[in-house]
Amino acid sequence: MIRLNSPFLDRIAMFVAAACGLHCICFPILLAISTVSNFFRVLSGPVETGFLASAFLLGVVNLSGSWWRSHHRPECLVLFATGMTLIAVHDHIPGVFISAGVSVAGGALVGTAHFRNMHLLRKCGCCDPASPSSADRPCHDRTASED
C-alpha cells in the first residue's frame, strides 16, 4: 500500500505538474495554428480541470501528510499554495501568452514543492524506517541548517 507521504506520490504529482505545464504551453500554439480551434478549446476545459483537480488532490494529501507526520517544514506547503494560486488565477489575466506563462510558473512551483518534499523526506529518513538517520532522532528535531 502507498503511504500518504510517499516519494512515489511526489513523483506522480511532479509528472502531473509537468503535463499541466506542457498543456498550458501547447494549447495557445495549437489554437494559433489550427483550423479546428473550437475543438481544442472545448477539449481543453475538461483536461485543464482534470489536471487542476489531480494536482490539488495529490498536493493536499501528500504535502500536508508529509508536513504533519514527518518533516514539519512549511516551505513545501507555501510553494504548493503559491503555485496553485497562480494556476487558479491564470484565466483572469489578459493576454494568451502571459496567462500561459503564469500558469506554467504555477505548475513549476507545484513541481518544486513536491521535489523539495522528496528531498526533505529522504534527508530525514522518514520514508524509510530502517535508514540510519531515522534511528538517530526524529525528523522534526532537525534544524534548517542541516539542509
JSON list of N, CA and C in Angstrom, two decimals, residues 46-111:
[
{"chain": "A", "resi": 46, "resn": "PRO", "atom": "N", "xyz": [-12.12, 20.34, -19.99]},
{"chain": "A", "resi": 46, "resn": "PRO", "atom": "CA", "xyz": [-12.08, 19.16, -19.11]},
{"chain": "A", "resi": 46, "resn": "PRO", "atom": "C", "xyz": [-10.65, 18.70, -18.79]},
{"chain": "A", "resi": 47, "resn": "VAL", "atom": "N", "xyz": [-9.75, 18.83, -19.75]},
{"chain": "A", "resi": 47, "resn": "VAL", "atom": "CA", "xyz": [-8.37, 18.43, -19.49]},
{"chain": "A", "resi": 47, "resn": "VAL", "atom": "C", "xyz": [-7.75, 19.33, -18.42]},
{"chain": "A", "resi": 48, "resn": "GLU", "atom": "N", "xyz": [-7.98, 20.63, -18.54]},
{"chain": "A", "resi": 48, "resn": "GLU", "atom": "CA", "xyz": [-7.45, 21.57, -17.55]},
{"chain": "A", "resi": 48, "resn": "GLU", "atom": "C", "xyz": [-8.06, 21.32, -16.16]},
{"chain": "A", "resi": 49, "resn": "THR", "atom": "N", "xyz": [-9.34, 21.05, -16.12]},
{"chain": "A", "resi": 49, "resn": "THR", "atom": "CA", "xyz": [-10.00, 20.76, -14.85]},
{"chain": "A", "resi": 49, "resn": "THR", "atom": "C", "xyz": [-9.44, 19.47, -14.23]},
{"chain": "A", "resi": 50, "resn": "GLY", "atom": "N", "xyz": [-9.18, 18.47, -15.05]},
{"chain": "A", "resi": 50, "resn": "GLY", "atom": "CA", "xyz": [-8.60, 17.22, -14.55]},
{"chain": "A", "resi": 50, "resn": "GLY", "atom": "C", "xyz": [-7.20, 17.43, -13.99]},
{"chain": "A", "resi": 51, "resn": "PHE", "atom": "N", "xyz": [-6.38, 18.21, -14.71]},
{"chain": "A", "resi": 51, "resn": "PHE", "atom": "CA", "xyz": [-5.03, 18.50, -14.21]},
{"chain": "A", "resi": 51, "resn": "PHE", "atom": "C", "xyz": [-5.10, 19.26, -12.89]},
{"chain": "A", "resi": 52, "resn": "LEU", "atom": "N", "xyz": [-5.95, 20.26, -12.83]},
{"chain": "A", "resi": 52, "resn": "LEU", "atom": "CA", "xyz": [-6.06, 21.08, -11.63]},
{"chain": "A", "resi": 52, "resn": "LEU", "atom": "C", "xyz": [-6.56, 20.26, -10.44]},
{"chain": "A", "resi": 53, "resn": "ALA", "atom": "N", "xyz": [-7.58, 19.44, -10.66]},
{"chain": "A", "resi": 53, "resn": "ALA", "atom": "CA", "xyz": [-8.12, 18.62, -9.56]},
{"chain": "A", "resi": 53, "resn": "ALA", "atom": "C", "xyz": [-7.11, 17.59, -9.07]},
{"chain": "A", "resi": 54, "resn": "SER", "atom": "N", "xyz": [-6.43, 16.92, -10.01]},
{"chain": "A", "resi": 54, "resn": "SER", "atom": "CA", "xyz": [-5.45, 15.90, -9.58]},
{"chain": "A", "resi": 54, "resn": "SER", "atom": "C", "xyz": [-4.24, 16.54, -8.91]},
{"chain": "A", "resi": 55, "resn": "ALA", "atom": "N", "xyz": [-3.78, 17.68, -9.41]},
{"chain": "A", "resi": 55, "resn": "ALA", "atom": "CA", "xyz": [-2.65, 18.36, -8.76]},
{"chain": "A", "resi": 55, "resn": "ALA", "atom": "C", "xyz": [-3.04, 18.83, -7.36]},
{"chain": "A", "resi": 56, "resn": "PHE", "atom": "N", "xyz": [-4.25, 19.36, -7.23]},
{"chain": "A", "resi": 56, "resn": "PHE", "atom": "CA", "xyz": [-4.70, 19.82, -5.92]},
{"chain": "A", "resi": 56, "resn": "PHE", "atom": "C", "xyz": [-4.84, 18.66, -4.94]},
{"chain": "A", "resi": 57, "resn": "LEU", "atom": "N", "xyz": [-5.47, 17.58, -5.38]},
{"chain": "A", "resi": 57, "resn": "LEU", "atom": "CA", "xyz": [-5.67, 16.43, -4.50]},
{"chain": "A", "resi": 57, "resn": "LEU", "atom": "C", "xyz": [-4.34, 15.80, -4.09]},
{"chain": "A", "resi": 58, "resn": "LEU", "atom": "N", "xyz": [-3.45, 15.57, -5.06]},
{"chain": "A", "resi": 58, "resn": "LEU", "atom": "CA", "xyz": [-2.15, 14.99, -4.73]},
{"chain": "A", "resi": 58, "resn": "LEU", "atom": "C", "xyz": [-1.35, 15.90, -3.81]},
{"chain": "A", "resi": 59, "resn": "GLY", "atom": "N", "xyz": [-1.39, 17.19, -4.07]},
{"chain": "A", "resi": 59, "resn": "GLY", "atom": "CA", "xyz": [-0.64, 18.12, -3.25]},
{"chain": "A", "resi": 59, "resn": "GLY", "atom": "C", "xyz": [-1.14, 18.21, -1.83]},
{"chain": "A", "resi": 60, "resn": "VAL", "atom": "N", "xyz": [-2.44, 18.35, -1.68]},
{"chain": "A", "resi": 60, "resn": "VAL", "atom": "CA", "xyz": [-3.00, 18.48, -0.33]},
{"chain": "A", "resi": 60, "resn": "VAL", "atom": "C", "xyz": [-2.76, 17.21, 0.47]},
{"chain": "A", "resi": 61, "resn": "VAL", "atom": "N", "xyz": [-3.03, 16.07, -0.12]},
{"chain": "A", "resi": 61, "resn": "VAL", "atom": "CA", "xyz": [-2.89, 14.80, 0.62]},
{"chain": "A", "resi": 61, "resn": "VAL", "atom": "C", "xyz": [-1.41, 14.52, 0.93]},
{"chain": "A", "resi": 62, "resn": "ASN", "atom": "N", "xyz": [-0.56, 14.60, -0.07]},
{"chain": "A", "resi": 62, "resn": "ASN", "atom": "CA", "xyz": [0.83, 14.20, 0.12]},
{"chain": "A", "resi": 62, "resn": "ASN", "atom": "C", "xyz": [1.63, 15.24, 0.92]},
{"chain": "A", "resi": 63, "resn": "LEU", "atom": "N", "xyz": [1.54, 16.50, 0.54]},
{"chain": "A", "resi": 63, "resn": "LEU", "atom": "CA", "xyz": [2.36, 17.51, 1.20]},
{"chain": "A", "resi": 63, "resn": "LEU", "atom": "C", "xyz": [1.90, 17.77, 2.63]},
{"chain": "A", "resi": 64, "resn": "SER", "atom": "N", "xyz": [0.60, 17.82, 2.85]},
{"chain": "A", "resi": 64, "resn": "SER", "atom": "CA", "xyz": [0.16, 18.03, 4.23]},
{"chain": "A", "resi": 64, "resn": "SER", "atom": "C", "xyz": [0.46, 16.81, 5.09]},
{"chain": "A", "resi": 65, "resn": "GLY", "atom": "N", "xyz": [0.36, 15.62, 4.51]},
{"chain": "A", "resi": 65, "resn": "GLY", "atom": "CA", "xyz": [0.72, 14.42, 5.26]},
{"chain": "A", "resi": 65, "resn": "GLY", "atom": "C", "xyz": [2.20, 14.39, 5.62]},
{"chain": "A", "resi": 66, "resn": "SER", "atom": "N", "xyz": [3.05, 14.77, 4.69]},
{"chain": "A", "resi": 66, "resn": "SER", "atom": "CA", "xyz": [4.48, 14.82, 4.98]},
{"chain": "A", "resi": 66, "resn": "SER", "atom": "C", "xyz": [4.80, 15.87, 6.03]},
{"chain": "A", "resi": 67, "resn": "TRP", "atom": "N", "xyz": [4.15, 17.03, 5.90]},
{"chain": "A", "resi": 67, "resn": "TRP", "atom": "CA", "xyz": [4.39, 18.09, 6.88]},
{"chain": "A", "resi": 67, "resn": "TRP", "atom": "C", "xyz": [3.92, 17.65, 8.26]},
{"chain": "A", "resi": 68, "resn": "TRP", "atom": "N", "xyz": [2.75, 17.04, 8.33]},
{"chain": "A", "resi": 68, "resn": "TRP", "atom": "CA", "xyz": [2.17, 16.68, 9.62]},
{"chain": "A", "resi": 68, "resn": "TRP", "atom": "C", "xyz": [2.91, 15.52, 10.28]},
{"chain": "A", "resi": 69, "resn": "ARG", "atom": "N", "xyz": [3.26, 14.50, 9.51]},
{"chain": "A", "resi": 69, "resn": "ARG", "atom": "CA", "xyz": [3.83, 13.28, 10.10]},
{"chain": "A", "resi": 69, "resn": "ARG", "atom": "C", "xyz": [5.35, 13.23, 10.08]},
{"chain": "A", "resi": 70, "resn": "SER", "atom": "N", "xyz": [5.99, 14.01, 9.24]},
{"chain": "A", "resi": 70, "resn": "SER", "atom": "CA", "xyz": [7.41, 13.77, 9.02]},
{"chain": "A", "resi": 70, "resn": "SER", "atom": "C", "xyz": [8.29, 14.97, 9.31]},
{"chain": "A", "resi": 71, "resn": "HIS", "atom": "N", "xyz": [8.41, 15.87, 8.36]},
{"chain": "A", "resi": 71, "resn": "HIS", "atom": "CA", "xyz": [9.47, 16.87, 8.46]},
{"chain": "A", "resi": 71, "resn": "HIS", "atom": "C", "xyz": [9.06, 18.18, 9.12]},
{"chain": "A", "resi": 72, "resn": "HIS", "atom": "N", "xyz": [7.78, 18.49, 9.22]},
{"chain": "A", "resi": 72, "resn": "HIS", "atom": "CA", "xyz": [7.27, 19.69, 9.90]},
{"chain": "A", "resi": 72, "resn": "HIS", "atom": "C", "xyz": [7.88, 20.98, 9.35]},
{"chain": "A", "resi": 73, "resn": "ARG", "atom": "N", "xyz": [8.17, 20.99, 8.06]},
{"chain": "A", "resi": 73, "resn": "ARG", "atom": "CA", "xyz": [8.76, 22.16, 7.42]},
{"chain": "A", "resi": 73, "resn": "ARG", "atom": "C", "xyz": [7.71, 22.78, 6.48]},
{"chain": "A", "resi": 74, "resn": "PRO", "atom": "N", "xyz": [7.42, 24.06, 6.60]},
{"chain": "A", "resi": 74, "resn": "PRO", "atom": "CA", "xyz": [6.30, 24.66, 5.86]},
{"chain": "A", "resi": 74, "resn": "PRO", "atom": "C", "xyz": [6.61, 25.05, 4.41]},
{"chain": "A", "resi": 75, "resn": "GLU", "atom": "N", "xyz": [7.86, 25.04, 3.98]},
{"chain": "A", "resi": 75, "resn": "GLU", "atom": "CA", "xyz": [8.16, 25.59, 2.65]},
{"chain": "A", "resi": 75, "resn": "GLU", "atom": "C", "xyz": [7.49, 24.83, 1.51]},
{"chain": "A", "resi": 76, "resn": "CYS", "atom": "N", "xyz": [7.29, 23.55, 1.66]},
{"chain": "A", "resi": 76, "resn": "CYS", "atom": "CA", "xyz": [6.60, 22.78, 0.61]},
{"chain": "A", "resi": 76, "resn": "CYS", "atom": "C", "xyz": [5.16, 23.23, 0.47]},
{"chain": "A", "resi": 77, "resn": "LEU", "atom": "N", "xyz": [4.49, 23.45, 1.58]},
{"chain": "A", "resi": 77, "resn": "LEU", "atom": "CA", "xyz": [3.11, 23.91, 1.55]},
{"chain": "A", "resi": 77, "resn": "LEU", "atom": "C", "xyz": [3.00, 25.32, 0.99]},
{"chain": "A", "resi": 78, "resn": "VAL", "atom": "N", "xyz": [3.97, 26.18, 1.30]},
{"chain": "A", "resi": 78, "resn": "VAL", "atom": "CA", "xyz": [3.97, 27.55, 0.78]},
{"chain": "A", "resi": 78, "resn": "VAL", "atom": "C", "xyz": [4.19, 27.55, -0.73]},
{"chain": "A", "resi": 79, "resn": "LEU", "atom": "N", "xyz": [5.14, 26.76, -1.21]},
{"chain": "A", "resi": 79, "resn": "LEU", "atom": "CA", "xyz": [5.37, 26.65, -2.65]},
{"chain": "A", "resi": 79, "resn": "LEU", "atom": "C", "xyz": [4.13, 26.11, -3.36]},
{"chain": "A", "resi": 80, "resn": "PHE", "atom": "N", "xyz": [3.53, 25.10, -2.78]},
{"chain": "A", "resi": 80, "resn": "PHE", "atom": "CA", "xyz": [2.33, 24.50, -3.37]},
{"chain": "A", "resi": 80, "resn": "PHE", "atom": "C", "xyz": [1.18, 25.51, -3.43]},
{"chain": "A", "resi": 81, "resn": "ALA", "atom": "N", "xyz": [0.94, 26.20, -2.32]},
{"chain": "A", "resi": 81, "resn": "ALA", "atom": "CA", "xyz": [-0.17, 27.16, -2.28]},
{"chain": "A", "resi": 81, "resn": "ALA", "atom": "C", "xyz": [0.05, 28.30, -3.28]},
{"chain": "A", "resi": 82, "resn": "THR", "atom": "N", "xyz": [1.28, 28.77, -3.39]},
{"chain": "A", "resi": 82, "resn": "THR", "atom": "CA", "xyz": [1.59, 29.84, -4.35]},
{"chain": "A", "resi": 82, "resn": "THR", "atom": "C", "xyz": [1.38, 29.35, -5.77]},
{"chain": "A", "resi": 83, "resn": "GLY", "atom": "N", "xyz": [1.86, 28.16, -6.08]},
{"chain": "A", "resi": 83, "resn": "GLY", "atom": "CA", "xyz": [1.70, 27.60, -7.42]},
{"chain": "A", "resi": 83, "resn": "GLY", "atom": "C", "xyz": [0.24, 27.37, -7.78]},
{"chain": "A", "resi": 84, "resn": "MET", "atom": "N", "xyz": [-0.53, 26.83, -6.86]},
{"chain": "A", "resi": 84, "resn": "MET", "atom": "CA", "xyz": [-1.95, 26.59, -7.14]},
{"chain": "A", "resi": 84, "resn": "MET", "atom": "C", "xyz": [-2.70, 27.91, -7.31]},
{"chain": "A", "resi": 85, "resn": "THR", "atom": "N", "xyz": [-2.30, 28.93, -6.57]},
{"chain": "A", "resi": 85, "resn": "THR", "atom": "CA", "xyz": [-2.92, 30.25, -6.73]},
{"chain": "A", "resi": 85, "resn": "THR", "atom": "C", "xyz": [-2.65, 30.81, -8.12]},
{"chain": "A", "resi": 86, "resn": "LEU", "atom": "N", "xyz": [-1.41, 30.69, -8.57]},
{"chain": "A", "resi": 86, "resn": "LEU", "atom": "CA", "xyz": [-1.07, 31.17, -9.92]},
{"chain": "A", "resi": 86, "resn": "LEU", "atom": "C", "xyz": [-1.86, 30.41, -10.99]},
{"chain": "A", "resi": 87, "resn": "ILE", "atom": "N", "xyz": [-1.98, 29.11, -10.81]},
{"chain": "A", "resi": 87, "resn": "ILE", "atom": "CA", "xyz": [-2.73, 28.31, -11.78]},
{"chain": "A", "resi": 87, "resn": "ILE", "atom": "C", "xyz": [-4.21, 28.70, -11.76]},
{"chain": "A", "resi": 88, "resn": "ALA", "atom": "N", "xyz": [-4.74, 28.97, -10.58]},
{"chain": "A", "resi": 88, "resn": "ALA", "atom": "CA", "xyz": [-6.16, 29.30, -10.47]},
{"chain": "A", "resi": 88, "resn": "ALA", "atom": "C", "xyz": [-6.50, 30.66, -11.06]},
{"chain": "A", "resi": 89, "resn": "VAL", "atom": "N", "xyz": [-5.57, 31.63, -11.00]},
{"chain": "A", "resi": 89, "resn": "VAL", "atom": "CA", "xyz": [-5.87, 32.98, -11.48]},
{"chain": "A", "resi": 89, "resn": "VAL", "atom": "C", "xyz": [-5.44, 33.21, -12.93]},
{"chain": "A", "resi": 90, "resn": "HIS", "atom": "N", "xyz": [-4.81, 32.24, -13.56]},
{"chain": "A", "resi": 90, "resn": "HIS", "atom": "CA", "xyz": [-4.27, 32.50, -14.90]},
{"chain": "A", "resi": 90, "resn": "HIS", "atom": "C", "xyz": [-5.36, 32.79, -15.92]},
{"chain": "A", "resi": 91, "resn": "ASP", "atom": "N", "xyz": [-6.57, 32.30, -15.73]},
{"chain": "A", "resi": 91, "resn": "ASP", "atom": "CA", "xyz": [-7.67, 32.59, -16.66]},
{"chain": "A", "resi": 91, "resn": "ASP", "atom": "C", "xyz": [-8.12, 34.04, -16.61]},
{"chain": "A", "resi": 92, "resn": "HIS", "atom": "N", "xyz": [-7.83, 34.73, -15.53]},
{"chain": "A", "resi": 92, "resn": "HIS", "atom": "CA", "xyz": [-8.27, 36.11, -15.35]},
{"chain": "A", "resi": 92, "resn": "HIS", "atom": "C", "xyz": [-7.20, 37.12, -15.76]},
{"chain": "A", "resi": 93, "resn": "ILE", "atom": "N", "xyz": [-6.11, 36.65, -16.33]},
{"chain": "A", "resi": 93, "resn": "ILE", "atom": "CA", "xyz": [-5.02, 37.52, -16.77]},
{"chain": "A", "resi": 93, "resn": "ILE", "atom": "C", "xyz": [-5.17, 37.74, -18.27]},
{"chain": "A", "resi": 94, "resn": "PRO", "atom": "N", "xyz": [-5.17, 38.99, -18.71]},
{"chain": "A", "resi": 94, "resn": "PRO", "atom": "CA", "xyz": [-5.31, 39.24, -20.15]},
{"chain": "A", "resi": 94, "resn": "PRO", "atom": "C", "xyz": [-4.04, 38.85, -20.91]},
{"chain": "A", "resi": 95, "resn": "GLY", "atom": "N", "xyz": [-4.23, 38.41, -22.11]},
{"chain": "A", "resi": 95, "resn": "GLY", "atom": "CA", "xyz": [-3.09, 38.01, -22.94]},
{"chain": "A", "resi": 95, "resn": "GLY", "atom": "C", "xyz": [-2.86, 36.52, -22.85]},
{"chain": "A", "resi": 96, "resn": "VAL", "atom": "N", "xyz": [-2.92, 35.86, -23.98]},
{"chain": "A", "resi": 96, "resn": "VAL", "atom": "CA", "xyz": [-2.80, 34.40, -24.01]},
{"chain": "A", "resi": 96, "resn": "VAL", "atom": "C", "xyz": [-1.43, 33.95, -23.53]},
{"chain": "A", "resi": 97, "resn": "PHE", "atom": "N", "xyz": [-0.38, 34.60, -24.00]},
{"chain": "A", "resi": 97, "resn": "PHE", "atom": "CA", "xyz": [0.96, 34.13, -23.66]},
{"chain": "A", "resi": 97, "resn": "PHE", "atom": "C", "xyz": [1.35, 34.48, -22.23]},
{"chain": "A", "resi": 98, "resn": "ILE", "atom": "N", "xyz": [0.88, 35.62, -21.73]},
{"chain": "A", "resi": 98, "resn": "ILE", "atom": "CA", "xyz": [1.14, 35.97, -20.33]},
{"chain": "A", "resi": 98, "resn": "ILE", "atom": "C", "xyz": [0.38, 35.02, -19.42]},
{"chain": "A", "resi": 99, "resn": "SER", "atom": "N", "xyz": [-0.85, 34.74, -19.76]},
{"chain": "A", "resi": 99, "resn": "SER", "atom": "CA", "xyz": [-1.66, 33.80, -18.98]},
{"chain": "A", "resi": 99, "resn": "SER", "atom": "C", "xyz": [-1.01, 32.42, -18.97]},
{"chain": "A", "resi": 100, "resn": "ALA", "atom": "N", "xyz": [-0.53, 31.98, -20.12]},
{"chain": "A", "resi": 100, "resn": "ALA", "atom": "CA", "xyz": [0.14, 30.67, -20.18]},
{"chain": "A", "resi": 100, "resn": "ALA", "atom": "C", "xyz": [1.42, 30.69, -19.36]},
{"chain": "A", "resi": 101, "resn": "GLY", "atom": "N", "xyz": [2.16, 31.78, -19.40]},
{"chain": "A", "resi": 101, "resn": "GLY", "atom": "CA", "xyz": [3.39, 31.88, -18.60]},
{"chain": "A", "resi": 101, "resn": "GLY", "atom": "C", "xyz": [3.12, 31.82, -17.11]},
{"chain": "A", "resi": 102, "resn": "VAL", "atom": "N", "xyz": [2.06, 32.49, -16.67]},
{"chain": "A", "resi": 102, "resn": "VAL", "atom": "CA", "xyz": [1.68, 32.45, -15.26]},
{"chain": "A", "resi": 102, "resn": "VAL", "atom": "C", "xyz": [1.28, 31.04, -14.86]},
{"chain": "A", "resi": 103, "resn": "SER", "atom": "N", "xyz": [0.55, 30.38, -15.73]},
{"chain": "A", "resi": 103, "resn": "SER", "atom": "CA", "xyz": [0.13, 29.01, -15.43]},
{"chain": "A", "resi": 103, "resn": "SER", "atom": "C", "xyz": [1.32, 28.06, -15.38]},
{"chain": "A", "resi": 104, "resn": "VAL", "atom": "N", "xyz": [2.26, 28.22, -16.31]},
{"chain": "A", "resi": 104, "resn": "VAL", "atom": "CA", "xyz": [3.47, 27.37, -16.31]},
{"chain": "A", "resi": 104, "resn": "VAL", "atom": "C", "xyz": [4.30, 27.65, -15.06]},
{"chain": "A", "resi": 105, "resn": "ALA", "atom": "N", "xyz": [4.40, 28.91, -14.65]},
{"chain": "A", "resi": 105, "resn": "ALA", "atom": "CA", "xyz": [5.12, 29.25, -13.42]},
{"chain": "A", "resi": 105, "resn": "ALA", "atom": "C", "xyz": [4.46, 28.59, -12.21]},
{"chain": "A", "resi": 106, "resn": "GLY", "atom": "N", "xyz": [3.13, 28.59, -12.20]},
{"chain": "A", "resi": 106, "resn": "GLY", "atom": "CA", "xyz": [2.42, 27.91, -11.11]},
{"chain": "A", "resi": 106, "resn": "GLY", "atom": "C", "xyz": [2.69, 26.42, -11.09]},
{"chain": "A", "resi": 107, "resn": "GLY", "atom": "N", "xyz": [2.68, 25.80, -12.27]},
{"chain": "A", "resi": 107, "resn": "GLY", "atom": "CA", "xyz": [2.99, 24.38, -12.36]},
{"chain": "A", "resi": 107, "resn": "GLY", "atom": "C", "xyz": [4.42, 24.08, -11.91]},
{"chain": "A", "resi": 108, "resn": "ALA", "atom": "N", "xyz": [5.34, 24.98, -12.25]},
{"chain": "A", "resi": 108, "resn": "ALA", "atom": "CA", "xyz": [6.73, 24.80, -11.83]},
{"chain": "A", "resi": 108, "resn": "ALA", "atom": "C", "xyz": [6.85, 24.89, -10.31]},
{"chain": "A", "resi": 109, "resn": "LEU", "atom": "N", "xyz": [6.10, 25.80, -9.71]},
{"chain": "A", "resi": 109, "resn": "LEU", "atom": "CA", "xyz": [6.13, 25.90, -8.24]},
{"chain": "A", "resi": 109, "resn": "LEU", "atom": "C", "xyz": [5.53, 24.67, -7.58]},
{"chain": "A", "resi": 110, "resn": "VAL", "atom": "N", "xyz": [4.46, 24.13, -8.15]},
{"chain": "A", "resi": 110, "resn": "VAL", "atom": "CA", "xyz": [3.86, 22.91, -7.61]},
{"chain": "A", "resi": 110, "resn": "VAL", "atom": "C", "xyz": [4.85, 21.75, -7.73]},
{"chain": "A", "resi": 111, "resn": "GLY", "atom": "N", "xyz": [5.50, 21.62, -8.88]},
{"chain": "A", "resi": 111, "resn": "GLY", "atom": "CA", "xyz": [6.51, 20.58, -9.06]},
{"chain": "A", "resi": 111, "resn": "GLY", "atom": "C", "xyz": [7.68, 20.76, -8.11]}
]
